[in-house]
Structures are given as structure tokens and as C-alpha cells.
Short mmCIF file of C-alpha atoms and ligand atoms in Angstrom, two decimals:
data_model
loop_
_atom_site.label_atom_id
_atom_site.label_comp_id
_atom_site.label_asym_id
_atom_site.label_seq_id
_atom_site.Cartn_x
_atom_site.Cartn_y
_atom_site.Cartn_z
CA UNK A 1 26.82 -11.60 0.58
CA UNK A 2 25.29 -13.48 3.53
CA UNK A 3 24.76 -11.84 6.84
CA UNK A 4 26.51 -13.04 10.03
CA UNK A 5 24.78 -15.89 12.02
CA UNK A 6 23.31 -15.43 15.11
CA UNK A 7 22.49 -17.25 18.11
CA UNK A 8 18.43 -16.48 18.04
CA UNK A 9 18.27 -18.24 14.29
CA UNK A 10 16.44 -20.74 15.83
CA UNK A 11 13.29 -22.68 14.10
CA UNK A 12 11.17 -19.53 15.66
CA UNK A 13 13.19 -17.05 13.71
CA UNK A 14 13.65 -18.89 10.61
CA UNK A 15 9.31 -19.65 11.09
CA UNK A 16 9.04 -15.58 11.18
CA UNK A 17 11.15 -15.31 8.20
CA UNK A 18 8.53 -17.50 6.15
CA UNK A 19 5.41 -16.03 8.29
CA UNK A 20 6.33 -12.66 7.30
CA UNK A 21 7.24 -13.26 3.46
CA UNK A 22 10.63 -12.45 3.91
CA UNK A 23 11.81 -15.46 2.50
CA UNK A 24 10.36 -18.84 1.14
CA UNK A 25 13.23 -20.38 0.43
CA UNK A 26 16.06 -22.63 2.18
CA UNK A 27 18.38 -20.53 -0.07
CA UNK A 28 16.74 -17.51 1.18
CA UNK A 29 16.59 -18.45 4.47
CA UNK A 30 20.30 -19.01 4.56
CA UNK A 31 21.40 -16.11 2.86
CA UNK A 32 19.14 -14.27 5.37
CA UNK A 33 20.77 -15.79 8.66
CA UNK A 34 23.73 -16.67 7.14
CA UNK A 35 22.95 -19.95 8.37
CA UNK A 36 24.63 -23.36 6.51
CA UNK A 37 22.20 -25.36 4.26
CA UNK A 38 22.49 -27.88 6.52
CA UNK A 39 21.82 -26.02 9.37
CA UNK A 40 18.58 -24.66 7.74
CA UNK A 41 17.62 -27.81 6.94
CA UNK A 42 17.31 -29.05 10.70
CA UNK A 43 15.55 -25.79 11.64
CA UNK A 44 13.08 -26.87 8.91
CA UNK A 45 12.66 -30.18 9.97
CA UNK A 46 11.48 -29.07 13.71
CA UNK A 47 9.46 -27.02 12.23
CA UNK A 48 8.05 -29.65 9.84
CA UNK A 49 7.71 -31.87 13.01
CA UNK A 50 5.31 -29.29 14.79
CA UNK A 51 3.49 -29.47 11.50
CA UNK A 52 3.94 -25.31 11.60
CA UNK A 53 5.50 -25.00 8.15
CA UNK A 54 4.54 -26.80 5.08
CA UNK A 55 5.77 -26.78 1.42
CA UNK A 56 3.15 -25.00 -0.74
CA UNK A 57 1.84 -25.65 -4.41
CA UNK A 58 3.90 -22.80 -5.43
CA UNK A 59 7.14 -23.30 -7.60
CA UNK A 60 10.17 -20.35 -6.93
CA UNK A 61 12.94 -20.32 -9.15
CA UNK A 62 16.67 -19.94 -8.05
CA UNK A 63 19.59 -20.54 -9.91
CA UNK A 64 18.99 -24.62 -9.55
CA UNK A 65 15.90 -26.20 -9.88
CA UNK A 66 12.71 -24.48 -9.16
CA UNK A 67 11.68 -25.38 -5.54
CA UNK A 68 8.41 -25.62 -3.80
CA UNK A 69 7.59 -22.28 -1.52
CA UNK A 70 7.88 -22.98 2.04
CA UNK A 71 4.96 -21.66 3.95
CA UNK A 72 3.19 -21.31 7.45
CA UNK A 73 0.54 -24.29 7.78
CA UNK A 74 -2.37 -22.52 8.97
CA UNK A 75 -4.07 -25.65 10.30
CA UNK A 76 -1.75 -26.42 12.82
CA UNK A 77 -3.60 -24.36 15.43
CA UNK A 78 -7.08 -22.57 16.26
CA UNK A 79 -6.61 -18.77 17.47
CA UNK A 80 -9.53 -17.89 19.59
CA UNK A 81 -10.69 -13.99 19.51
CA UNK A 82 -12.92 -12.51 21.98
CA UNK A 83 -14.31 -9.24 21.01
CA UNK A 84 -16.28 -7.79 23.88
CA UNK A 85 -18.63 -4.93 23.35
CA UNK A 86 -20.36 -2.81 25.71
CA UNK A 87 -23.95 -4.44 24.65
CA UNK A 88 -22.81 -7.35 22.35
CA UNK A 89 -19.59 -10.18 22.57
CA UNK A 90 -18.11 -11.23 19.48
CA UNK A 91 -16.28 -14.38 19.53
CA UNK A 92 -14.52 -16.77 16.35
CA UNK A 93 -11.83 -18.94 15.64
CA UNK A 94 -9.43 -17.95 13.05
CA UNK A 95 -6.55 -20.22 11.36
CA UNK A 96 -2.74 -18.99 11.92
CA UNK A 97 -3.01 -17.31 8.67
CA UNK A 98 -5.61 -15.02 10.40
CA UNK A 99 -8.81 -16.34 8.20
CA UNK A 100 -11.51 -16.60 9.99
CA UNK A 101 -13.37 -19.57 9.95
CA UNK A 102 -16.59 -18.90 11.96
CA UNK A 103 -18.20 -16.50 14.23
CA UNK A 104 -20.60 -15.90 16.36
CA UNK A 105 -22.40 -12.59 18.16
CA UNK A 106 -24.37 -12.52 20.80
CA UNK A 107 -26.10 -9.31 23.44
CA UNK A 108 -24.53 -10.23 26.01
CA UNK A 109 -24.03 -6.80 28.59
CA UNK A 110 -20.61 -6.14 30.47
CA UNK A 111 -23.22 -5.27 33.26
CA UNK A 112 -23.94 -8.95 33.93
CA UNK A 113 -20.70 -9.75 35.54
CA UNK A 114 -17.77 -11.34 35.01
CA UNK A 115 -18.58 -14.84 35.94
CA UNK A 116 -22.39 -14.68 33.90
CA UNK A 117 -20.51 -13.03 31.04
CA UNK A 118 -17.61 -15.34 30.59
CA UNK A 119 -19.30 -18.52 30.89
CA UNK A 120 -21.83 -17.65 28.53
CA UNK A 121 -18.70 -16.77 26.45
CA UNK A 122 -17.32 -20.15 26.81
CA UNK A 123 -20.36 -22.44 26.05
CA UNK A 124 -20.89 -19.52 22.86
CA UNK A 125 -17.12 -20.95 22.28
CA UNK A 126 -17.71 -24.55 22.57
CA UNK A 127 -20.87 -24.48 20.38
CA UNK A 128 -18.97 -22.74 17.66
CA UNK A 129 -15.61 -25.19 17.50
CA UNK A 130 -18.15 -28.14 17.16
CA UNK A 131 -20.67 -26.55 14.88
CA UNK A 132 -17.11 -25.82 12.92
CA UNK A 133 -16.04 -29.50 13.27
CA UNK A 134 -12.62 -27.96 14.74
CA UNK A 135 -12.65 -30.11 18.39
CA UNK A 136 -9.60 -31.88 16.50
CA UNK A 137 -7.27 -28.93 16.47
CA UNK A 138 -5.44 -27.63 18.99
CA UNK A 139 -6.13 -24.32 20.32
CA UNK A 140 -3.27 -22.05 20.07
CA UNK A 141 -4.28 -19.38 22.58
CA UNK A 142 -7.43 -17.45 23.52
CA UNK A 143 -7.06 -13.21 23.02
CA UNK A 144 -10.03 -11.15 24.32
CA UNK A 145 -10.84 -7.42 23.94
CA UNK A 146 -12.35 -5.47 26.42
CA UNK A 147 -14.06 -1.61 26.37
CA UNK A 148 -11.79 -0.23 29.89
CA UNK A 149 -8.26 0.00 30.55
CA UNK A 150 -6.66 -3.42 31.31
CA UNK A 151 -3.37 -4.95 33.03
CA UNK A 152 -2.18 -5.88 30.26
CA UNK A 153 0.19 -8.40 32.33
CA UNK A 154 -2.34 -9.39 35.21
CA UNK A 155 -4.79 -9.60 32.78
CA UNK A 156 -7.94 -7.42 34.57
CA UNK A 157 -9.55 -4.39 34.47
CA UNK A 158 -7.85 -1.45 36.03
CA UNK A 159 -9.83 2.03 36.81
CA UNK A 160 -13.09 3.87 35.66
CA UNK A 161 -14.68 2.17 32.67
CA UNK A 162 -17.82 1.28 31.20
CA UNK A 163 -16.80 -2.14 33.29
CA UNK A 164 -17.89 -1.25 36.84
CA UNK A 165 -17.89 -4.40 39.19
CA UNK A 166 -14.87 -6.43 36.22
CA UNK A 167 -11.87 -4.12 38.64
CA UNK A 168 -9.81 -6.53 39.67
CA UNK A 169 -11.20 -9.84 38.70
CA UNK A 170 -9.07 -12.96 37.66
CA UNK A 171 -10.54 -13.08 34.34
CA UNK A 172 -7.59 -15.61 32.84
CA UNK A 173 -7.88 -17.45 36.09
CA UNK A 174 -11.68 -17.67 35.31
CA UNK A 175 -11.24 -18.87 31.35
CA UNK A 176 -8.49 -20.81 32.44
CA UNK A 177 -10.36 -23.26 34.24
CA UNK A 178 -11.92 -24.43 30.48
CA UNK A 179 -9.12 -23.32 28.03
CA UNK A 180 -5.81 -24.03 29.78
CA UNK A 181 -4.11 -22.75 26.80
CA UNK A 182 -2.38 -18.82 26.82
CA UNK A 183 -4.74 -16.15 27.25
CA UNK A 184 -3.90 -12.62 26.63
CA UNK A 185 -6.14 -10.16 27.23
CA UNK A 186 -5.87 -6.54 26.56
CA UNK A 187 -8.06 -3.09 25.98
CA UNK A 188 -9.89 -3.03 22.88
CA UNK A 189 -8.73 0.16 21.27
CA UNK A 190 -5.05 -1.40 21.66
CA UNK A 191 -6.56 -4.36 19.78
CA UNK A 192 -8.01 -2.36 16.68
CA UNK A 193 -4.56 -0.63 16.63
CA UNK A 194 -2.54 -3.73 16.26
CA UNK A 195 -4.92 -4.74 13.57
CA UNK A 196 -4.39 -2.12 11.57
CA UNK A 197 -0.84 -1.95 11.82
CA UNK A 198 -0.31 -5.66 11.25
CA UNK A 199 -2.89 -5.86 8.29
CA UNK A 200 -1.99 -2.88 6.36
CA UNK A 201 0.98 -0.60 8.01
CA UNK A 202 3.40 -3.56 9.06
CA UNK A 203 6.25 -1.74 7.23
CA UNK A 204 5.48 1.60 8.95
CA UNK A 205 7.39 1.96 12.23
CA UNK A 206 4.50 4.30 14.31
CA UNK A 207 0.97 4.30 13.87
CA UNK A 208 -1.42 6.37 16.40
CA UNK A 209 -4.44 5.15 15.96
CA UNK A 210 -8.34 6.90 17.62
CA UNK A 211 -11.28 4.83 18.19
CA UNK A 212 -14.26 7.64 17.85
CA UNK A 213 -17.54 5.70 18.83
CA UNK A 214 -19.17 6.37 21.58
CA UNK A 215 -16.42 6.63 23.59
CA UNK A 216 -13.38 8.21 22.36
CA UNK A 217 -9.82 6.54 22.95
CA UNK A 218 -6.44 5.78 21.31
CA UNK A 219 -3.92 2.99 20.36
CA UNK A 220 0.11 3.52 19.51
CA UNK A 221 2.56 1.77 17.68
CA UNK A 222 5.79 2.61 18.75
CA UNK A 223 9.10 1.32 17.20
CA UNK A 224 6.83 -1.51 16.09
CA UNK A 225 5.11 -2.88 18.92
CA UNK A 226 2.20 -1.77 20.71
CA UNK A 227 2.79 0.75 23.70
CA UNK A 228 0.94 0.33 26.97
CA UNK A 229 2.61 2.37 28.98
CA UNK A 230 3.21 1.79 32.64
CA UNK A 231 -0.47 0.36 33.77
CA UNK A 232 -2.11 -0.31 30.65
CA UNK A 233 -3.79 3.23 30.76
CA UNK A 234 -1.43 4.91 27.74
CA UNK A 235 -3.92 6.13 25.23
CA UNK A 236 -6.64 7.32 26.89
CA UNK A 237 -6.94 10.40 25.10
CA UNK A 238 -10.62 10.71 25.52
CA UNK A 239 -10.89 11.76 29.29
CA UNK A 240 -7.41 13.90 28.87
CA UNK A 241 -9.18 17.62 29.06
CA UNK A 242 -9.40 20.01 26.15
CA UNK A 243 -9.43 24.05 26.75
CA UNK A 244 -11.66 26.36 24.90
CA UNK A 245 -15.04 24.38 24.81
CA UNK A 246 -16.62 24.76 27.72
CA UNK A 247 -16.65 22.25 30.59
CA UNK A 248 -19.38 20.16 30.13
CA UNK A 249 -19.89 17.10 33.00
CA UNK A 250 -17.94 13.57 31.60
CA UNK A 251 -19.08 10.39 32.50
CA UNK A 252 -15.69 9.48 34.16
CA UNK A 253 -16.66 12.60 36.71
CA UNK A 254 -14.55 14.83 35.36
CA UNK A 255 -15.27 17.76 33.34
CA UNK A 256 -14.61 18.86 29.56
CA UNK A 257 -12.72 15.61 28.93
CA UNK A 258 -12.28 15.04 25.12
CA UNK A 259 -14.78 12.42 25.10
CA UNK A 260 -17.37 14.79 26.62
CA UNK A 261 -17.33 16.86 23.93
CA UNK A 262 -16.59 14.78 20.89
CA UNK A 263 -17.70 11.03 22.01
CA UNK A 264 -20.74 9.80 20.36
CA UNK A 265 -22.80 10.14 23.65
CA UNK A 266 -22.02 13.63 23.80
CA UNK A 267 -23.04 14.58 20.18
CA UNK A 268 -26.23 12.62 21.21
CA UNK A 269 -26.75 14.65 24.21
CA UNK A 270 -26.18 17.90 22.18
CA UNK A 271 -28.61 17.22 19.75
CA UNK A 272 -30.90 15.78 22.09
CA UNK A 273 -32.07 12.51 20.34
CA UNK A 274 -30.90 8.93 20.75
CA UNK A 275 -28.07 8.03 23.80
CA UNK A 276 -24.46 6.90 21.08
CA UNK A 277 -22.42 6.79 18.37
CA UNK A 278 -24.95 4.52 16.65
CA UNK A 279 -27.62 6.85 16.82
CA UNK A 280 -25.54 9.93 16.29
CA UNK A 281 -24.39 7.94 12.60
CA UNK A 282 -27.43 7.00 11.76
CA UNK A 283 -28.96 10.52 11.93
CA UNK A 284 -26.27 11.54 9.82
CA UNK A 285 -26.66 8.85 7.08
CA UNK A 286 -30.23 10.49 6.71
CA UNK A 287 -29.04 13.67 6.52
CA UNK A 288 -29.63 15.11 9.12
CA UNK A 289 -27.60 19.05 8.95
CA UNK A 290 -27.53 19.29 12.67
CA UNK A 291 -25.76 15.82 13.14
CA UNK A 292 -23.09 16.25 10.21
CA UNK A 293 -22.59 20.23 11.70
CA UNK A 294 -22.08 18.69 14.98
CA UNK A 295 -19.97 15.66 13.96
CA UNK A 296 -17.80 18.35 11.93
CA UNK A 297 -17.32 20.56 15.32
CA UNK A 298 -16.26 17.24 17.01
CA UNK A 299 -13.43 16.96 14.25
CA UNK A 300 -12.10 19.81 15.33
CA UNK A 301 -12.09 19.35 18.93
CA UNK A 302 -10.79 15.89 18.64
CA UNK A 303 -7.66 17.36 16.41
CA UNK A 304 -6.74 19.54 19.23
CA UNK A 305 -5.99 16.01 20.92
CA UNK A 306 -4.44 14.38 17.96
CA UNK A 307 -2.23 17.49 17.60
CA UNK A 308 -1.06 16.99 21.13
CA UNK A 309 -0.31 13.54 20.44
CA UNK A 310 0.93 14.26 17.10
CA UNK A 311 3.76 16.53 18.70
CA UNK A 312 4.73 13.93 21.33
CA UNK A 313 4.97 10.63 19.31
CA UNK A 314 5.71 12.28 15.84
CA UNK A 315 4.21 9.27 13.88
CA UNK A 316 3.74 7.82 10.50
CA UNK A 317 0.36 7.52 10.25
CA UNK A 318 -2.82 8.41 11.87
CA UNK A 319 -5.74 6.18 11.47
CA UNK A 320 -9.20 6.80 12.24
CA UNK A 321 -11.64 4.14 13.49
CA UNK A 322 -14.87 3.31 15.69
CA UNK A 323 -18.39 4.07 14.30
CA UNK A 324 -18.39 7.94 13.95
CA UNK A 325 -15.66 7.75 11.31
CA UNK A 326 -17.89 5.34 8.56
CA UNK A 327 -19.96 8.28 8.46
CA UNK A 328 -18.31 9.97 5.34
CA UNK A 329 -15.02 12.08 5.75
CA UNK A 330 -16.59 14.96 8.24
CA UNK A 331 -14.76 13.86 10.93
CA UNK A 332 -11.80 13.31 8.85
CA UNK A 333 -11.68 16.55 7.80
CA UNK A 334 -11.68 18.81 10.79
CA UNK A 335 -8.92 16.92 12.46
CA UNK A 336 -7.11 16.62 9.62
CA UNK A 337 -7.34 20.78 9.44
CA UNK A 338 -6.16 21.31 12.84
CA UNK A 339 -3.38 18.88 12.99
CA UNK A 340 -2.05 20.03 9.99
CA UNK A 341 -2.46 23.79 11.16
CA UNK A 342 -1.21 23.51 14.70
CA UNK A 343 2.14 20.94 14.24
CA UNK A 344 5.42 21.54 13.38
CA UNK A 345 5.97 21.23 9.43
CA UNK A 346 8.49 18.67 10.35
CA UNK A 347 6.55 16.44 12.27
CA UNK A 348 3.63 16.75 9.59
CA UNK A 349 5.89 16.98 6.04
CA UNK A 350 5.47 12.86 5.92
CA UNK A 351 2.37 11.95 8.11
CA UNK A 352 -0.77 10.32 6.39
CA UNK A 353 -3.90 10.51 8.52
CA UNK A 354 -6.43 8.19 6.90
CA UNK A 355 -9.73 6.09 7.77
CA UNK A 356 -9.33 2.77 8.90
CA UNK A 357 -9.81 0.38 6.13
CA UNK A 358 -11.06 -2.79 7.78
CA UNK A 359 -14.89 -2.77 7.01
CA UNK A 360 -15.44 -5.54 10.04
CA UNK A 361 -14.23 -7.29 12.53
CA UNK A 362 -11.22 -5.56 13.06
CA UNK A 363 -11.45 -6.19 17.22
CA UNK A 364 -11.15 -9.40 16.25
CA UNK A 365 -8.35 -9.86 13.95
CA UNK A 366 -6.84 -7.71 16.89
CA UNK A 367 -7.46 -10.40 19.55
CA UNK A 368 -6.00 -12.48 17.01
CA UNK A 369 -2.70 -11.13 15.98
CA UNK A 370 -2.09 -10.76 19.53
CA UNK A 371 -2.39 -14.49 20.62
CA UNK A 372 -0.49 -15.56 17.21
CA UNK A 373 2.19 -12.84 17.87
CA UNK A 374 2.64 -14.19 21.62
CA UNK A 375 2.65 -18.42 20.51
CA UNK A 376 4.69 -17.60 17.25
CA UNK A 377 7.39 -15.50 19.20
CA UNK A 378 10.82 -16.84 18.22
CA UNK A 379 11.99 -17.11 21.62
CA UNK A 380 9.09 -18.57 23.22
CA UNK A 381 8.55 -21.09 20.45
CA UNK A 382 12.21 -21.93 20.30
CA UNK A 383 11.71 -22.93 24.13
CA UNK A 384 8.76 -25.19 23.66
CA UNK A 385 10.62 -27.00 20.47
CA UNK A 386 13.81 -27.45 22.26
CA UNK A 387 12.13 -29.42 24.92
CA UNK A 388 10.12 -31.27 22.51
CA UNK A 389 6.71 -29.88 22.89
CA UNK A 390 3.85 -29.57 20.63
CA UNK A 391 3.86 -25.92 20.05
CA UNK A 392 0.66 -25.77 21.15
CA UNK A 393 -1.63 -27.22 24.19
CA UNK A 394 -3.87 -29.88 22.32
CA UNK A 395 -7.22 -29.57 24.37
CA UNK A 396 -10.33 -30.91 23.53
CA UNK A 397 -13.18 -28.01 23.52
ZN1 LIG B 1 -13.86 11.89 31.19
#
């Protein structure tokens, strides 16, 4: 049985095949597409002409002769991630098989500007690919996180955030000038989200995913792809008010916002020692009753939210991340009671709601499954190869 071909089996769609493990074979490939051999065999050999696919050590048997697994060459390009905290910038480059191969972190304060921040990013960037000996390979794309809600399209900062003076600023425009390769840029939360659906829930359809830290926000998954709704501000569960704890003033200028009440400033505030989420955790990794009593109140309140959300999106899996959740299963546990008790059965019977599980660095496999997902897109790839381009802009850094 072979499936009917279509149009879009281009190289990009056979490349996606192999990228996602769906088949590593030329018979597999075909009987996937329902592509001819031959036909398979010239998507192949664009593809071994970008230098994007390669034949690996790795025998598979089939009913001929045992042939080599085809598989994505992860040296063909450099993915650049930009992880950019409130107080500190991460940056690294990362192969196409999403290994990172160096990185770097630096204070460097959103505060300063855009134009002191992101050149201090690029010479960080420059340093790096040389200290790496990379200044050879091209760069596939640049993807950079940021702590506010962003355009996702125009690339800036929209709104209140942590970001005051980035609203509206040509931040590709600015990077562009030294890395005139694709930049996507796009809100951090949505960032850890698509990391830890494409790491370790790819095969689950929706993933809601909260970032407790010292702010409080959200990610989804929807039908697969990341959903920012209509300006980039879906998600922001953390200044969407919650009834029936008081009112207490947010930093946004609102009042009893989810994040004043459960955000790692706000747990600070309460207990009157330190000003985050890092000192709130590290009070409670001595500890401290107050801290873990308070952390476990902020469970609760924060399930009231992820019930709501729950209800609406009706997902697969809930995943809990940002620095107030490495503190032990506290949190866990008091929005795991209230989702459970205030949901429909149905919407609950199959739904996991478990810790994140990347230890590190998950903002920046985030910035870098979002450039590879944007270069390795069938379509767009299909375009560049059909025209004869290398798939990716060769600059030097
Ligand atoms: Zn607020």
C-alpha cells in the first residue's frame, strides 16, 4: 500500500520525513509519498546538493540489501539562539540537530536599551562563532527570546512589560544590519513552550504550558503549532484577574492580577525578604515553612487560572516551568488539586500535568526550534532549492 502523491512532496517534505524519523529510507520515503524511486531519488539529490541530508554510518535492512540510513547533516548550518533575561542574555549556536555547541551569558539589563543591549549581543555573538572556529558555516537564522509580549510578525515589543522604552523598536531591522540572515523573534514563555513540545511532547497535539518565576505567564500548543493569538498577547495568564484573594496592587497597574498574587515578586513581598522568584526558591531550598506554606497557597491560586484555561483549550498536557517549579512538587500539587477538582471529568479523564523536564537552557533550544522550524519549512525551502539557492545565507560573522 503506498499513499497517493502529492504536489508538496518536494525535497522540503521528503527532508521533514528524515528530520522527523519518519523514514530513513528511499523505500520508506516512497512508500510514504507514494512517490517513484526515481522520483525520490532526485528529491535526494537536491537535497544532497544543499549538503542538508547525508547518508549515516547506520545500516537498515529492507527486503534487498541493507542500506545506509539517510539523515539530516547537522553541519550544514549554525542556528543562533538569543535568550534574553530580565538581568542576564543568553546567547549560543546550536547545529540543525539542536546540539549546542557553545554558549555564552552575560548581565546585560533590558533597562539599557535596545541599541546598548543588542550590540553588546552581537559582538557577545561574534566572539563566540570565532572562539568556536564556526566563521566557516553559514548561519541559518538568528531566534531571540524576549520577557514582554512581542509582534510576533513585526518583530517588537507590544504593551506593558518588564521592557519599558523596547515598544516599538525595529529590533530585526537593528540585528539585521550584522546578520542579514532570518530573524524571528518572539516572547519567551512561547519559546519554553515550543521547547517542550518539540523535545518531549511532539506526538501530543496540545500542550499549555506556565512559566511561574517571577513573573507568571503561559505558552499553547494548539493543533500542533504554537498559538499567538491576534497580537502576540495570547497567554498572558498572569495579569488576567483572579476572584477571592483580595486585590492586592500588580505591577502592570492593575489589581489582583494572577501574577500579583502567585508571581515570585509577590511571594517575596508577602514574606517580606528578598525582591523574586530566585529569592523566594532559595528560601525554600533551606527550609524555610513560611516560603513552602506560601509557595503551596500560590499553587492554588495559580490552578484557579489553569482551570480556566484548562476548560477553554481542553489539552493534553500541562507543563510546569520557570524557577518556582524546581523547588520540589509544592507548586505542583495545589494546582494539580484544583484543576482536577474544578474541570469537567471529561476534559481531565486524559490530561497529564507534569514539571518541565529540561534542567537548562530550555529558552534556548526554544529560540532554536523556532529558526530551524521557519528555514526547514517544506514550502519555504522548496522555494529557495527550486531557484537554486544555498538554503541558507552564507555570511561571514
Ligand atoms: Zn498585572
Amino acid at each position: 500500500m503506498t499513499a497517493p502523491a502529492h504536489a508538496e512532496d518536494g525535497p522540503g517534505r521528503v527532508l521533514e520525513l528524515i528530520l522527523t524519523g519518519s523514514a530513513r529510507t528511499r523505500t520508506e520515503i516512497a512508500q510514504l509519498t507514494g512517490l517513484s524511486r526515481s522520483t525520490v531519488g532526485q528529491r535526494l539529490d537536491s537535497l544532497f546538493d544543499a549538503m542538508l541530508v547525508r547518508e549515516g554510518a547506520e545500516n537498515v535492512a529492507g527486503r534487498g540489501r541493507p542500506s545506509r540510513a539517510l539523515e539530516l547533516n547537522p553541519t550544514a548550518g549554525l542556528l543562533i539562539a538569543i535568550d534574553v533575561g530580565e538581568e542576564r542574555t543568553r546567547i549560543a549556536a546550536l547545529d540543525l540537530s539542536m546540539a549546542i555547541l557553545g554558549d555564552r551569558v552575560a548581565k546585560l539589563a533590558v533597562g539599557d536599551g535596545p541599541e546598548v543591549l543588542l550590540d553588546r549581543i552581537t559582538s557577545m555573538l561574534r566572539e563566540l562563532i570565532a572562539q568556536l572556529d564556526l566563521g566557516h558555516r553559514p548561519i541559518a537564522g538568528l531566534g531571540l527570546g524576549l520577557p514582554a509580549p512581542v509582534d510576533y510578525e513585526a518583530g517588537q515589543v507590544r504593551g506593558w512589560s518588564v521592557m519599558s522604552g523596547w515598544e516599538g523598536y525595529d529590533i530585526r531591522g537593528h540585528l539585521r544590519r550584522s546578520w542579514p540572515v532570518p530573524i524571528l523573534i518572539d516572547n519567551d514563555v512561547n519559546l519554553l513552550t515550543l521547547a517542550e513540545h518539540r523535545r518531549h511532547w511532539a506526538d501530543q497535539r496540545h500542550l499549555f504550558f506556565v512559566k511561574a518565576g517571577t513573573g507568571v505567564g503561559s505558552g499553547m500548543v494548539i493543533d500542533g503549532s504554537i498559538n499567538r493569538g491576534a497580537q502576540g498577547a495570547a497567554g498572558d495568564i498572569g495579569h488576567a484577574h483572579v476572584a477571592g484573594f483580595g486585590d492586592p496592587q500588580c505591577r502592570c497597574g492593575n489589581v489582583g492580577c494572577l501574577e500579583s498574587l502567585a508571581g515570585g515578586w509577590a511571594l517575596a513581598r508577602d514574606l517580606h525578604e528578598g525582591h523574586d522568584a530566585r529569592d523566594v526558591a532559595e528560601r525554600i531550598r533551606r527550609g524555610d515553612s513560611a516560603a513552602v506554606t506560601a509557595l503551596r497557597n500560590a499553587g492554588r491560586v495559580m490552578g484557579e487560572s489553569v482551570a480556566y484555561a484548562t476548560s477553554l483549550l481542553n489539552p493534553d498536557v500541562i507543563v510546569l516551568g520557570g524557577l518556582l517549579a524546581t523547588t520540589g512538587d509544592d507548586l505542583l500539587a495545589g494546582i494539580r488539586q484544583v484543576v482536577y477538582q474544578r474541570s469537567l471529568p471529561l476534559a481531565t479523564r486524559q490530561l497529564r500535568i507534569v514539571p518541565t523536564k529540561f534542567k537548562a537552557r530550555a529558552g534556548i533550544a526554544g529560540a532554536g526550534y523556532l529558526v530551524r522550524d521557519h528555514v526547514l519549512h517544506p514550502a519555504a525551502l522548496d522555494a529557495r532549492l527550486a531557484v537554486g539557492e544555498s538554503p541558507f545565507a552564507d555570511i561571514v560573522a
